[in-house]
PDB file of C-alpha atoms in Angstrom:
ATOM      1  CA  MET Q 522      -2.521  11.552  31.005  1.00  0.00           C
ATOM      2  CA  ILE Q 523      -3.125  10.928  27.322  1.00  0.00           C
ATOM      3  CA  VAL Q 524      -6.109   8.672  26.760  1.00  0.00           C
ATOM      4  CA  GLY Q 525      -7.297   6.807  23.712  1.00  0.00           C
ATOM      5  CA  PRO Q 526      -6.110   3.909  21.580  1.00  0.00           C
ATOM      6  CA  ASP Q 527      -3.257   5.947  20.114  1.00  0.00           C
ATOM      7  CA  ASN Q 528      -1.635   7.075  23.363  1.00  0.00           C
ATOM      8  CA  LEU Q 529       1.596   5.128  22.873  1.00  0.00           C
ATOM      9  CA  PHE Q 530       2.052   6.749  19.484  1.00  0.00           C
ATOM     10  CA  ALA Q 531       2.020  10.156  21.184  1.00  0.00           C
ATOM     11  CA  LEU Q 532       5.062   9.369  23.353  1.00  0.00           C
ATOM     12  CA  PRO Q 533       8.095  11.496  22.424  1.00  0.00           C
ATOM     13  CA  GLN Q 534      10.148   8.491  21.248  1.00  0.00           C
ATOM     14  CA  THR Q 535       7.325   7.099  19.140  1.00  0.00           C
ATOM     15  CA  SER Q 536       6.396  10.486  17.705  1.00  0.00           C
ATOM     16  CA  ALA Q 537       9.993  11.023  16.617  1.00  0.00           C
ATOM     17  CA  LEU Q 538      10.008   7.609  14.939  1.00  0.00           C
ATOM     18  CA  LEU Q 539       6.743   8.283  13.105  1.00  0.00           C
ATOM     19  CA  GLN Q 540       7.995  11.657  11.925  1.00  0.00           C
ATOM     20  CA  ALA Q 541      11.160  10.021  10.578  1.00  0.00           C
ATOM     21  CA  GLU Q 542       9.032   7.475   8.696  1.00  0.00           C
ATOM     22  CA  LEU Q 543       7.371  10.261   6.729  1.00  0.00           C
ATOM     23  CA  ALA Q 544      10.696  11.470   5.342  1.00  0.00           C
ATOM     24  CA  CYS Q 545      10.295   9.261   2.258  1.00  0.00           C
ATOM     25  CA  VAL Q 546       6.802  10.565   1.449  1.00  0.00           C
ATOM     26  CA  PRO Q 547       7.796  13.698  -0.545  1.00  0.00           C
ATOM     27  CA  GLU Q 548       9.896  11.738  -3.033  1.00  0.00           C
ATOM     28  CA  LEU Q 549       7.109   9.221  -3.652  1.00  0.00           C
ATOM     29  CA  ALA Q 550       4.516  12.007  -3.946  1.00  0.00           C
ATOM     30  CA  ARG Q 551       6.562  13.883  -6.540  1.00  0.00           C
ATOM     31  CA  GLN Q 552       6.433  10.845  -8.809  1.00  0.00           C
ATOM     32  CA  ARG Q 553       2.645  11.106  -9.123  1.00  0.00           C
ATOM     33  CA  PRO Q 554       0.637  13.505 -11.312  1.00  0.00           C
ATOM     34  CA  ALA Q 555      -1.773  16.026  -9.818  1.00  0.00           C
ATOM     35  CA  GLY Q 556      -4.574  14.556  -7.755  1.00  0.00           C
ATOM     36  CA  ARG Q 557      -5.311  13.452  -4.211  1.00  0.00           C
ATOM     37  CA  ALA Q 558      -3.392  11.530  -1.553  1.00  0.00           C
ATOM     38  CA  LEU Q 559      -5.005   9.374   1.138  1.00  0.00           C
ATOM     39  CA  VAL Q 560      -3.128   9.291   4.463  1.00  0.00           C
ATOM     40  CA  LEU Q 561      -4.090   6.791   7.179  1.00  0.00           C
ATOM     41  CA  GLN Q 562      -2.470   7.195  10.618  1.00  0.00           C
ATOM     42  CA  PRO Q 563      -2.777   5.421  13.975  1.00  0.00           C
ATOM     43  CA  GLY Q 564      -4.452   8.229  15.914  1.00  0.00           C
ATOM     44  CA  ALA Q 565      -5.688  11.807  15.964  1.00  0.00           C
ATOM     45  CA  ALA Q 566      -2.447  12.997  17.597  1.00  0.00           C
ATOM     46  CA  GLN Q 567      -0.518  12.119  14.442  1.00  0.00           C
ATOM     47  CA  ARG Q 568      -2.407  14.771  12.458  1.00  0.00           C
ATOM     48  CA  GLY Q 569       0.084  17.178  13.998  1.00  0.00           C
ATOM     49  CA  LEU Q 570       3.060  15.464  12.364  1.00  0.00           C
ATOM     50  CA  GLU Q 571       4.650  17.325   9.501  1.00  0.00           C
ATOM     51  CA  LEU Q 572       3.488  15.740   6.256  1.00  0.00           C
ATOM     52  CA  ASP Q 573       4.636  16.857   2.824  1.00  0.00           C
ATOM     53  CA  VAL Q 574       2.699  15.383  -0.088  1.00  0.00           C
ATOM     54  CA  GLY Q 575       3.778  18.151  -2.430  1.00  0.00           C
ATOM     55  CA  HIS Q 576       1.262  19.055  -5.115  1.00  0.00           C
ATOM     56  CA  LEU Q 577      -1.242  16.397  -4.002  1.00  0.00           C
ATOM     57  CA  ARG Q 578      -4.327  17.239  -1.930  1.00  0.00           C
ATOM     58  CA  ALA Q 579      -4.280  15.166   1.248  1.00  0.00           C
ATOM     59  CA  VAL Q 580      -7.273  13.411   2.795  1.00  0.00           C
ATOM     60  CA  ARG Q 581      -6.259  12.343   6.318  1.00  0.00           C
ATOM     61  CA  LEU Q 582      -7.909   9.586   8.354  1.00  0.00           C
ATOM     62  CA  HIS Q 583      -6.915   7.903  11.628  1.00  0.00           C
ATOM     63  CA  ALA Q 584      -7.920   4.909  13.699  1.00  0.00           C
ATOM     64  CA  LEU Q 585     -10.831   5.713  15.987  1.00  0.00           C
ATOM     65  CA  ASP Q 586     -12.590   3.102  18.156  1.00  0.00           C
ATOM     66  CA  GLY Q 587     -12.260   0.335  15.582  1.00  0.00           C
ATOM     67  CA  LEU Q 588     -13.193   2.658  12.720  1.00  0.00           C
ATOM     68  CA  LEU Q 589     -11.483   5.379  10.720  1.00  0.00           C
ATOM     69  CA  GLY Q 590     -12.122   9.016  11.612  1.00  0.00           C
ATOM     70  CA  GLY Q 591     -10.764  12.392  10.586  1.00  0.00           C
ATOM     71  CA  ASP Q 592     -11.858  14.080   7.380  1.00  0.00           C
ATOM     72  CA  VAL Q 593     -14.589  11.398   7.150  1.00  0.00           C
ATOM     73  CA  THR Q 594     -15.756   8.608   9.442  1.00  0.00           C
ATOM     74  CA  CYS Q 595     -16.090   5.121   8.021  1.00  0.00           C
ATOM     75  CA  ALA Q 596     -15.261   1.442   8.448  1.00  0.00           C
ATOM     76  CA  ALA Q 597     -11.800   0.373   7.354  1.00  0.00           C
ATOM     77  CA  ASP Q 598     -13.258  -2.057   4.820  1.00  0.00           C
ATOM     78  CA  ALA Q 599     -15.806   0.421   3.391  1.00  0.00           C
ATOM     79  CA  LEU Q 600     -14.037   3.620   2.362  1.00  0.00           C
ATOM     80  CA  PRO Q 601     -16.542   6.246   1.138  1.00  0.00           C
ATOM     81  CA  PHE Q 602     -14.566   7.123  -1.979  1.00  0.00           C
ATOM     82  CA  GLU Q 603     -15.088   6.306  -5.624  1.00  0.00           C
ATOM     83  CA  GLY Q 604     -12.741   3.918  -7.347  1.00  0.00           C
ATOM     84  CA  ASP Q 605      -9.454   5.240  -8.773  1.00  0.00           C
ATOM     85  CA  ALA Q 606      -9.710   8.334  -6.554  1.00  0.00           C
ATOM     86  CA  PHE Q 607      -6.162   8.686  -5.202  1.00  0.00           C
ATOM     87  CA  GLN Q 608      -2.749   8.946  -6.818  1.00  0.00           C
ATOM     88  CA  PHE Q 609      -0.912   8.074  -3.603  1.00  0.00           C
ATOM     89  CA  VAL Q 610      -1.851   6.246  -0.383  1.00  0.00           C
ATOM     90  CA  VAL Q 611       0.098   6.256   2.894  1.00  0.00           C
ATOM     91  CA  VAL Q 612      -0.764   3.669   5.569  1.00  0.00           C
ATOM     92  CA  GLN Q 613       1.151   4.471   8.758  1.00  0.00           C
ATOM     93  CA  HIS Q 614       0.697   1.812  11.471  1.00  0.00           C
ATOM     94  CA  VAL Q 615      -3.045   1.510  10.926  1.00  0.00           C
ATOM     95  CA  GLY Q 616      -2.535  -2.227  10.498  1.00  0.00           C
ATOM     96  CA  ASP Q 617      -0.944  -2.261  13.979  1.00  0.00           C
ATOM     97  CA  VAL Q 618      -3.965  -0.537  15.534  1.00  0.00           C
ATOM     98  CA  LEU Q 619      -6.714  -2.239  13.498  1.00  0.00           C
ATOM     99  CA  PRO Q 620      -5.296  -5.746  12.959  1.00  0.00           C
ATOM    100  CA  ALA Q 621      -8.750  -7.161  12.197  1.00  0.00           C
ATOM    101  CA  ALA Q 622      -9.252  -4.864   9.201  1.00  0.00           C
ATOM    102  CA  HIS Q 623      -8.400  -7.538   6.632  1.00  0.00           C
ATOM    103  CA  GLY Q 624     -10.563  -5.820   4.024  1.00  0.00           C
ATOM    104  CA  LEU Q 625      -8.473  -2.634   4.147  1.00  0.00           C
ATOM    105  CA  PRO Q 626      -5.879  -3.670   1.513  1.00  0.00           C
ATOM    106  CA  ALA Q 627      -8.623  -4.476  -1.001  1.00  0.00           C
ATOM    107  CA  GLU Q 628     -10.318  -1.123  -0.342  1.00  0.00           C
ATOM    108  CA  LEU Q 629      -7.047   0.741  -0.751  1.00  0.00           C
ATOM    109  CA  ALA Q 630      -6.415  -1.042  -4.045  1.00  0.00           C
ATOM    110  CA  ARG Q 631      -9.891  -0.070  -5.206  1.00  0.00           C
ATOM    111  CA  VAL Q 632      -9.458   3.657  -4.527  1.00  0.00           C
ATOM    112  CA  LEU Q 633      -5.893   3.788  -5.919  1.00  0.00           C
ATOM    113  CA  VAL Q 634      -5.577   4.865  -9.549  1.00  0.00           C
ATOM    114  CA  PRO Q 635      -3.901   2.480 -12.005  1.00  0.00           C
ATOM    115  CA  GLY Q 636      -0.179   3.147 -11.709  1.00  0.00           C
ATOM    116  CA  GLY Q 637      -0.646   4.812  -8.299  1.00  0.00           C
ATOM    117  CA  SER Q 638       1.683   4.176  -5.353  1.00  0.00           C
ATOM    118  CA  LEU Q 639       0.964   2.849  -1.861  1.00  0.00           C
ATOM    119  CA  LEU Q 640       3.339   3.112   1.119  1.00  0.00           C
ATOM    120  CA  TRP Q 641       2.632   0.752   4.035  1.00  0.00           C
ATOM    121  CA  LEU Q 642       4.463   1.137   7.368  1.00  0.00           C
ATOM    122  CA  GLY Q 643       4.225  -1.185  10.362  1.00  0.00           C
ATOM    123  CA  PHE Q 644       6.134  -2.157  13.483  1.00  0.00           C
ATOM    124  CA  ASN Q 645       8.718  -4.879  13.040  1.00  0.00           C
ATOM    125  CA  ARG Q 646       7.581  -7.776  15.232  1.00  0.00           C
ATOM    126  CA  TRP Q 647      11.227  -8.863  15.702  1.00  0.00           C
ATOM    127  CA  SER Q 648      12.414  -5.455  16.938  1.00  0.00           C
ATOM    128  CA  PRO Q 649      13.088  -4.680  20.632  1.00  0.00           C
ATOM    129  CA  TRP Q 650      10.896  -1.638  20.032  1.00  0.00           C
ATOM    130  CA  LEU Q 651       7.844  -3.842  20.381  1.00  0.00           C
ATOM    131  CA  ALA Q 652       8.949  -5.070  23.817  1.00  0.00           C
ATOM    132  CA  TRP Q 653       9.546  -1.453  24.854  1.00  0.00           C
ATOM    133  CA  LEU Q 654       6.054  -0.456  23.702  1.00  0.00           C
ATOM    134  CA  HIS Q 655       4.451  -3.303  25.621  1.00  0.00           C
ATOM    135  CA  TRP Q 656       6.404  -2.235  28.707  1.00  0.00           C
ATOM    136  CA  GLN Q 657       5.064   1.294  28.302  1.00  0.00           C
ATOM    137  CA  ALA Q 658       1.552  -0.177  28.054  1.00  0.00           C
ATOM    138  CA  ARG Q 659       1.841  -2.100  31.335  1.00  0.00           C
ATOM    139  CA  GLY Q 660      -0.528   0.365  33.041  1.00  0.00           C
ATOM    140  CA  GLY Q 661      -3.399  -0.767  30.848  1.00  0.00           C
ATOM    141  CA  LEU Q 662      -2.749   1.357  27.769  1.00  0.00           C
ATOM    142  CA  ALA Q 663      -3.469  -0.109  24.343  1.00  0.00           C
ATOM    143  CA  ALA Q 664      -0.347  -1.658  22.817  1.00  0.00           C
ATOM    144  CA  PRO Q 665       0.043  -2.013  19.043  1.00  0.00           C
ATOM    145  CA  THR Q 666      -0.145  -5.415  17.410  1.00  0.00           C
ATOM    146  CA  ALA Q 667       2.667  -5.797  14.918  1.00  0.00           C
ATOM    147  CA  SER Q 668       1.277  -7.095  11.640  1.00  0.00           C
ATOM    148  CA  ARG Q 669       3.179  -9.888   9.954  1.00  0.00           C
ATOM    149  CA  THR Q 670       5.096  -8.511   7.026  1.00  0.00           C
ATOM    150  CA  GLU Q 671       4.402 -11.393   4.667  1.00  0.00           C
ATOM    151  CA  SER Q 672       0.724 -11.501   5.611  1.00  0.00           C
ATOM    152  CA  VAL Q 673       0.286  -7.852   4.660  1.00  0.00           C
ATOM    153  CA  ARG Q 674       2.260  -8.336   1.442  1.00  0.00           C
ATOM    154  CA  ARG Q 675       0.040 -11.286   0.501  1.00  0.00           C
ATOM    155  CA  LEU Q 676      -3.108  -9.260   1.162  1.00  0.00           C
ATOM    156  CA  LEU Q 677      -1.816  -6.414  -0.986  1.00  0.00           C
ATOM    157  CA  ALA Q 678      -0.815  -8.787  -3.788  1.00  0.00           C
ATOM    158  CA  GLY Q 679      -4.175 -10.541  -3.543  1.00  0.00           C
ATOM    159  CA  ALA Q 680      -5.861  -7.171  -4.004  1.00  0.00           C
ATOM    160  CA  GLY Q 681      -4.130  -6.768  -7.354  1.00  0.00           C
ATOM    161  CA  LEU Q 682      -1.127  -4.655  -6.356  1.00  0.00           C
ATOM    162  CA  GLU Q 683       2.467  -5.180  -7.406  1.00  0.00           C
ATOM    163  CA  VAL Q 684       4.310  -5.348  -4.098  1.00  0.00           C
ATOM    164  CA  GLY Q 685       7.968  -4.511  -3.688  1.00  0.00           C
ATOM    165  CA  PRO Q 686      10.342  -6.047  -1.140  1.00  0.00           C
ATOM    166  CA  ALA Q 687      10.031  -5.146   2.521  1.00  0.00           C
ATOM    167  CA  THR Q 688      12.762  -2.983   4.044  1.00  0.00           C
ATOM    168  CA  THR Q 689      13.405  -1.851   7.624  1.00  0.00           C
ATOM    169  CA  LEU Q 690      14.102   1.602   9.023  1.00  0.00           C
ATOM    170  CA  GLY Q 691      14.710   3.306  12.331  1.00  0.00           C
ATOM    171  CA  SER Q 692      16.725   2.106  15.295  1.00  0.00           C
ATOM    172  CA  CYS Q 693      16.638  -1.148  17.246  1.00  0.00           C
ATOM    173  CA  TRP Q 694      15.929   0.711  20.497  1.00  0.00           C
ATOM    174  CA  PRO Q 695      14.304   4.107  21.189  1.00  0.00           C
ATOM    175  CA  SER Q 696      17.471   5.603  22.705  1.00  0.00           C
ATOM    176  CA  GLN Q 697      19.737   4.613  19.811  1.00  0.00           C
ATOM    177  CA  GLY Q 698      20.475   6.017  16.380  1.00  0.00           C
ATOM    178  CA  VAL Q 699      19.802   4.208  13.136  1.00  0.00           C
ATOM    179  CA  ASP Q 700      21.338   0.727  13.135  1.00  0.00           C
ATOM    180  CA  ASP Q 701      23.071  -0.553  10.036  1.00  0.00           C
ATOM    181  CA  GLY Q 702      24.586  -3.804   8.911  1.00  0.00           C
ATOM    182  CA  ALA Q 703      23.772  -6.974  10.792  1.00  0.00           C
ATOM    183  CA  LEU Q 704      21.264  -5.240  13.092  1.00  0.00           C
ATOM    184  CA  ALA Q 705      19.098  -3.976  10.230  1.00  0.00           C
ATOM    185  CA  PRO Q 706      16.538  -6.837  10.604  1.00  0.00           C
ATOM    186  CA  LEU Q 707      15.869  -5.605  14.169  1.00  0.00           C
ATOM    187  CA  ARG Q 708      15.022  -2.030  13.234  1.00  0.00           C
ATOM    188  CA  ALA Q 709      11.781  -0.590  14.559  1.00  0.00           C
ATOM    189  CA  VAL Q 710       9.699  -0.433  11.402  1.00  0.00           C
ATOM    190  CA  TRP Q 711       9.227  -2.283   8.149  1.00  0.00           C
ATOM    191  CA  ARG Q 712       7.891  -0.624   5.049  1.00  0.00           C
ATOM    192  CA  VAL Q 713       6.794  -1.737   1.626  1.00  0.00           C
ATOM    193  CA  VAL Q 714       5.896   0.188  -1.506  1.00  0.00           C
ATOM    194  CA  ALA Q 715       3.254  -1.218  -3.845  1.00  0.00           C
ATOM    195  CA  SER Q 716       1.665   0.000  -7.059  1.00  0.00           C
ATOM    196  CA  LYS Q 717      -1.576  -0.707  -8.844  1.00  0.00           C
ATOM    197  CA  ARG Q 718      -1.222  -2.497 -12.148  1.00  0.00           C
ATOM    198  CA  GLN Q 719      -2.153  -0.487 -15.189  1.00  0.00           C
ATOM    199  CA  THR Q 720      -4.588  -1.980 -17.641  1.00  0.00           C
ATOM    200  CA  ILE Q 721      -2.986  -1.877 -21.072  1.00  0.00           C
ATOM    201  CA  LEU Q 722      -5.278  -2.201 -24.050  1.00  0.00           C
ATOM    202  CA  THR Q 723      -3.602  -4.192 -26.780  1.00  0.00           C
ATOM    203  CA  PRO Q 724      -5.088  -3.406 -30.198  1.00  0.00           C
ATOM    204  CA  LEU Q 725      -6.100  -6.477 -32.140  1.00  0.00           C
ATOM    205  CA  ARG Q 726      -4.519  -6.951 -35.510  1.00  0.00           C
ATOM    206  CA  PRO Q 727      -7.144  -6.712 -38.239  1.00  0.00           C
ATOM    207  CA  ARG Q 728      -7.883 -10.002 -39.879  1.00  0.00           C
ATOM    208  CA  ARG Q 729      -6.692 -10.075 -43.441  1.00  0.00           C
ATOM    209  CA  ARG Q 730      -9.416 -11.113 -45.795  1.00  0.00           C
ATOM    210  CA  ARG Q 731      -8.088 -13.421 -48.446  1.00  0.00           C
ATOM    211  CA  PRO Q 732      -9.247 -12.445 -51.913  1.00  0.00           C
ATOM    212  CA  GLN Q 733     -11.503 -14.961 -53.556  1.00  0.00           C
ATOM    213  CA  VAL Q 734      -9.892 -16.422 -56.657  1.00  0.00           C
ATOM    214  CA  ALA Q 735     -12.199 -17.669 -59.383  1.00  0.00           C
ATOM    215  CA  ALA Q 736     -11.482 -21.201 -60.518  1.00  0.00           C
ATOM    216  CA  ARG Q 737      -9.842 -21.485 -63.898  1.00  0.00           C
ATOM    217  CA  PRO Q 738     -12.038 -23.129 -66.550  1.00  0.00           C
ATOM    218  CA  SER Q 739      -9.577 -25.994 -66.988  1.00  0.00           C
ATOM    219  CA  LEU Q 740      -9.832 -26.824 -63.301  1.00  0.00           C
ATOM    220  CA  ALA Q 741     -13.570 -26.501 -63.275  1.00  0.00           C
ATOM    221  CA  LEU Q 742     -14.102 -29.074 -66.025  1.00  0.00           C
ATOM    222  CA  PRO Q 743     -14.632 -32.688 -64.950  1.00  0.00           C
ATOM    223  CA  SER Q 744     -11.631 -34.943 -65.213  1.00  0.00           C
ATOM    224  CA  ARG Q 745     -11.361 -37.565 -67.926  1.00  0.00           C
ATOM    225  CA  ARG Q 746     -11.798 -40.360 -65.401  1.00  0.00           C
ATOM    226  CA  SER Q 747     -15.021 -38.926 -64.013  1.00  0.00           C
ATOM    227  CA  SER Q 748     -16.420 -38.348 -67.549  1.00  0.00           C
ATOM    228  CA  ALA Q 749     -15.450 -41.728 -68.915  1.00  0.00           C
TER     229      ALA Q 749
END
Protein backbone atom coordinates (compact mmCIF):
# COMPACT_ATOMS: atom_id res chain seq x y z
CA MET A 1 0.00 0.00 0.00
CA ILE A 2 1.32 3.43 -0.93
CA VAL A 3 1.32 5.77 2.04
CA GLY A 4 1.72 9.51 2.28
CA PRO A 5 -0.23 12.59 1.26
CA ASP A 6 0.49 12.02 -2.42
CA ASN A 7 -0.78 8.44 -2.70
CA LEU A 8 -3.69 9.25 -5.01
CA PHE A 9 -1.31 10.96 -7.41
CA ALA A 10 0.62 7.69 -7.71
CA LEU A 11 -2.38 5.76 -9.05
CA PRO A 12 -1.90 4.67 -12.68
CA GLN A 13 -4.76 6.87 -13.97
CA THR A 14 -3.55 9.93 -12.10
CA SER A 15 0.08 9.37 -13.03
CA ALA A 16 -0.87 9.19 -16.70
CA LEU A 17 -2.81 12.44 -16.37
CA LEU A 18 0.08 14.22 -14.65
CA GLN A 19 2.51 13.01 -17.30
CA ALA A 20 0.22 14.34 -20.03
CA GLU A 21 0.10 17.72 -18.27
CA LEU A 22 3.86 18.08 -18.63
CA ALA A 23 3.67 17.81 -22.42
CA CYS A 24 3.43 21.61 -22.74
CA VAL A 25 6.51 22.26 -20.58
CA PRO A 26 9.21 21.89 -23.29
CA GLU A 27 7.66 24.54 -25.53
CA LEU A 28 7.39 27.03 -22.67
CA ALA A 29 10.94 26.25 -21.51
CA ARG A 30 12.40 26.84 -24.97
CA GLN A 31 11.05 30.39 -24.90
CA ARG A 32 13.28 31.29 -21.95
CA PRO A 33 17.01 32.12 -21.99
CA ALA A 34 19.54 30.01 -20.11
CA GLY A 35 18.99 29.78 -16.38
CA ARG A 36 17.09 27.71 -13.84
CA ALA A 37 13.58 26.26 -13.67
CA LEU A 38 11.65 25.66 -10.44
CA VAL A 39 9.30 22.65 -10.52
CA LEU A 40 6.78 22.08 -7.72
CA GLN A 41 4.88 18.76 -7.68
CA PRO A 42 2.32 17.13 -5.38
CA GLY A 43 4.53 14.35 -4.00
CA ALA A 44 7.86 12.56 -4.08
CA ALA A 45 6.49 9.91 -6.45
CA GLN A 46 6.12 12.52 -9.19
CA ARG A 47 9.90 13.02 -9.32
CA GLY A 48 9.87 9.91 -11.49
CA LEU A 49 7.72 11.56 -14.17
CA GLU A 50 9.50 12.47 -17.36
CA LEU A 51 10.19 16.20 -17.32
CA ASP A 52 11.85 18.08 -20.15
CA VAL A 53 12.87 21.65 -19.35
CA GLY A 54 15.40 21.74 -22.17
CA HIS A 55 18.44 23.91 -21.53
CA LEU A 56 17.21 25.04 -18.10
CA ARG A 57 18.57 23.56 -14.86
CA ALA A 58 15.67 22.16 -12.84
CA VAL A 59 15.21 22.54 -9.08
CA ARG A 60 12.46 20.11 -8.04
CA LEU A 61 10.36 20.37 -4.88
CA HIS A 62 7.25 18.48 -3.73
CA ALA A 63 4.63 18.72 -1.02
CA LEU A 64 5.78 17.05 2.18
CA ASP A 65 3.79 17.14 5.44
CA GLY A 66 2.55 20.69 4.90
CA LEU A 67 5.95 21.87 3.68
CA LEU A 68 7.98 21.59 0.50
CA GLY A 69 10.72 18.97 0.28
CA GLY A 70 13.03 17.61 -2.39
CA ASP A 71 16.17 19.46 -3.42
CA VAL A 72 15.58 21.72 -0.38
CA THR A 73 13.11 21.70 2.50
CA CYS A 74 11.19 24.86 3.25
CA ALA A 75 7.78 26.41 3.91
CA ALA A 76 5.67 27.16 0.86
CA ASP A 77 5.57 30.86 1.74
CA ALA A 78 9.32 31.15 2.46
CA LEU A 79 11.29 29.80 -0.50
CA PRO A 80 15.05 29.83 0.23
CA PHE A 81 15.99 31.42 -3.08
CA GLU A 82 17.10 34.91 -4.00
CA GLY A 83 14.79 37.14 -5.97
CA ASP A 84 14.73 36.85 -9.78
CA ALA A 85 16.33 33.39 -9.57
CA PHE A 86 14.27 31.36 -12.06
CA GLN A 87 13.41 31.79 -15.72
CA PHE A 88 10.52 29.32 -15.56
CA VAL A 89 8.29 27.97 -12.77
CA VAL A 90 6.00 24.93 -12.96
CA VAL A 91 3.37 24.42 -10.23
CA GLN A 92 1.73 21.01 -10.68
CA HIS A 93 -1.17 20.43 -8.25
CA VAL A 94 0.70 21.82 -5.26
CA GLY A 95 -2.24 24.15 -4.69
CA ASP A 96 -4.47 21.05 -4.48
CA VAL A 97 -2.27 19.47 -1.80
CA LEU A 98 -1.36 22.64 0.14
CA PRO A 99 -4.54 24.74 -0.17
CA ALA A 100 -3.58 26.87 2.84
CA ALA A 101 -0.36 28.08 1.20
CA HIS A 102 -1.79 31.46 0.20
CA GLY A 103 1.66 33.04 0.32
CA LEU A 104 3.00 30.71 -2.39
CA PRO A 105 1.97 32.86 -5.41
CA ALA A 106 3.74 35.90 -3.96
CA GLU A 107 6.89 33.85 -3.31
CA LEU A 108 6.84 32.44 -6.82
CA ALA A 109 6.49 35.95 -8.25
CA ARG A 110 9.45 37.06 -6.15
CA VAL A 111 11.81 34.33 -7.40
CA LEU A 112 10.68 34.63 -11.05
CA VAL A 113 12.81 36.86 -13.26
CA PRO A 114 11.14 39.81 -14.99
CA GLY A 115 9.66 38.42 -18.20
CA GLY A 116 9.79 34.85 -16.82
CA SER A 117 6.94 32.36 -17.27
CA LEU A 118 4.88 30.46 -14.71
CA LEU A 119 2.68 27.43 -15.46
CA TRP A 120 0.06 26.57 -12.83
CA LEU A 121 -1.92 23.30 -13.01
CA GLY A 122 -4.78 22.26 -10.75
CA PHE A 123 -7.74 19.90 -10.67
CA ASN A 124 -10.94 21.24 -12.17
CA ARG A 125 -13.48 21.35 -9.33
CA TRP A 126 -16.33 20.82 -11.83
CA SER A 127 -14.82 17.67 -13.36
CA PRO A 128 -16.06 14.13 -12.54
CA TRP A 129 -12.39 13.37 -11.93
CA LEU A 130 -12.68 14.97 -8.51
CA ALA A 131 -15.56 12.67 -7.53
CA TRP A 132 -13.52 9.69 -8.72
CA LEU A 133 -10.53 10.78 -6.62
CA HIS A 134 -12.68 11.18 -3.52
CA TRP A 135 -14.09 7.70 -4.13
CA GLN A 136 -10.56 6.33 -4.31
CA ALA A 137 -9.82 8.09 -1.00
CA ARG A 138 -12.76 6.48 0.81
CA GLY A 139 -10.38 4.23 2.78
CA GLY A 140 -8.91 7.22 4.57
CA LEU A 141 -6.37 8.36 1.99
CA ALA A 142 -5.75 12.08 1.54
CA ALA A 143 -7.88 13.51 -1.26
CA PRO A 144 -6.82 16.65 -3.14
CA THR A 145 -8.67 19.91 -2.63
CA ALA A 146 -9.37 21.52 -5.97
CA SER A 147 -8.34 25.17 -5.84
CA ARG A 148 -10.75 27.69 -7.30
CA THR A 149 -9.47 28.86 -10.64
CA GLU A 150 -10.37 32.51 -10.19
CA SER A 151 -8.99 32.58 -6.65
CA VAL A 152 -5.60 31.39 -7.86
CA ARG A 153 -5.66 33.82 -10.79
CA ARG A 154 -6.42 36.70 -8.40
CA LEU A 155 -3.56 35.69 -6.11
CA LEU A 156 -1.16 35.54 -9.05
CA ALA A 157 -2.35 38.91 -10.38
CA GLY A 158 -2.10 40.40 -6.89
CA ALA A 159 1.51 39.24 -6.75
CA GLY A 160 2.30 41.33 -9.81
CA LEU A 161 2.01 38.71 -12.56
CA GLU A 162 0.23 39.09 -15.87
CA VAL A 163 -2.16 36.15 -15.90
CA GLY A 164 -3.53 34.58 -19.06
CA PRO A 165 -6.92 32.91 -19.43
CA ALA A 166 -7.56 29.54 -17.84
CA THR A 167 -7.89 26.53 -20.14
CA THR A 168 -8.79 22.89 -19.46
CA LEU A 169 -7.07 19.69 -20.52
CA GLY A 170 -7.41 15.96 -20.10
CA SER A 171 -10.54 13.83 -20.10
CA CYS A 172 -13.77 14.12 -18.13
CA TRP A 173 -13.31 10.62 -16.69
CA PRO A 174 -10.17 8.50 -16.10
CA SER A 175 -11.23 5.78 -18.56
CA GLN A 176 -11.96 8.18 -21.42
CA GLY A 177 -9.87 9.98 -24.01
CA VAL A 178 -9.60 13.74 -24.30
CA ASP A 179 -13.03 15.37 -24.49
CA ASP A 180 -13.63 18.20 -26.91
CA GLY A 181 -16.42 20.61 -27.65
CA ALA A 182 -19.20 21.05 -25.13
CA LEU A 183 -17.54 18.77 -22.55
CA ALA A 184 -14.33 20.80 -22.40
CA PRO A 185 -15.38 22.65 -19.18
CA LEU A 186 -15.55 19.24 -17.44
CA ARG A 187 -12.01 18.16 -18.27
CA ALA A 188 -9.82 16.98 -15.42
CA VAL A 189 -7.38 19.85 -15.12
CA TRP A 190 -7.24 23.59 -15.58
CA ARG A 191 -4.05 25.43 -16.36
CA VAL A 192 -2.96 29.02 -16.60
CA VAL A 193 0.23 30.64 -17.84
CA ALA A 194 1.42 33.85 -16.21
CA SER A 195 4.45 36.08 -16.69
CA LYS A 196 6.26 38.58 -14.54
CA ARG A 197 6.05 42.16 -15.73
CA GLN A 198 9.28 43.66 -16.93
CA THR A 199 10.35 46.97 -15.50
CA ILE A 200 11.01 49.33 -18.39
CA LEU A 201 13.12 52.37 -17.68
CA THR A 202 11.86 55.32 -19.67
CA PRO A 203 14.59 57.93 -20.18
CA LEU A 204 13.53 61.42 -19.22
CA ARG A 205 13.74 64.05 -21.89
CA PRO A 206 16.34 66.66 -20.97
CA ARG A 207 14.86 69.97 -20.03
CA ARG A 208 15.65 72.61 -22.58
CA ARG A 209 17.17 75.65 -21.01
CA ARG A 210 15.81 78.79 -22.56
CA PRO A 211 18.54 81.26 -23.43
CA GLN A 212 18.41 84.46 -21.47
CA VAL A 213 17.74 87.43 -23.73
CA ALA A 214 19.05 90.79 -22.61
CA ALA A 215 16.45 93.53 -22.59
CA ARG A 216 16.77 96.06 -25.37
CA PRO A 217 17.69 99.56 -24.18
CA SER A 218 14.44 101.00 -25.53
CA LEU A 219 12.44 98.57 -23.42
CA ALA A 220 14.56 99.16 -20.38
CA LEU A 221 13.97 102.91 -20.33
CA PRO A 222 11.04 104.19 -18.27
CA SER A 223 7.91 105.04 -20.19
CA ARG A 224 6.87 108.62 -20.78
CA ARG A 225 3.93 108.26 -18.41
CA SER A 226 6.08 107.02 -15.55
CA SER A 227 8.66 109.82 -16.12
CA ALA A 228 6.14 112.61 -16.47
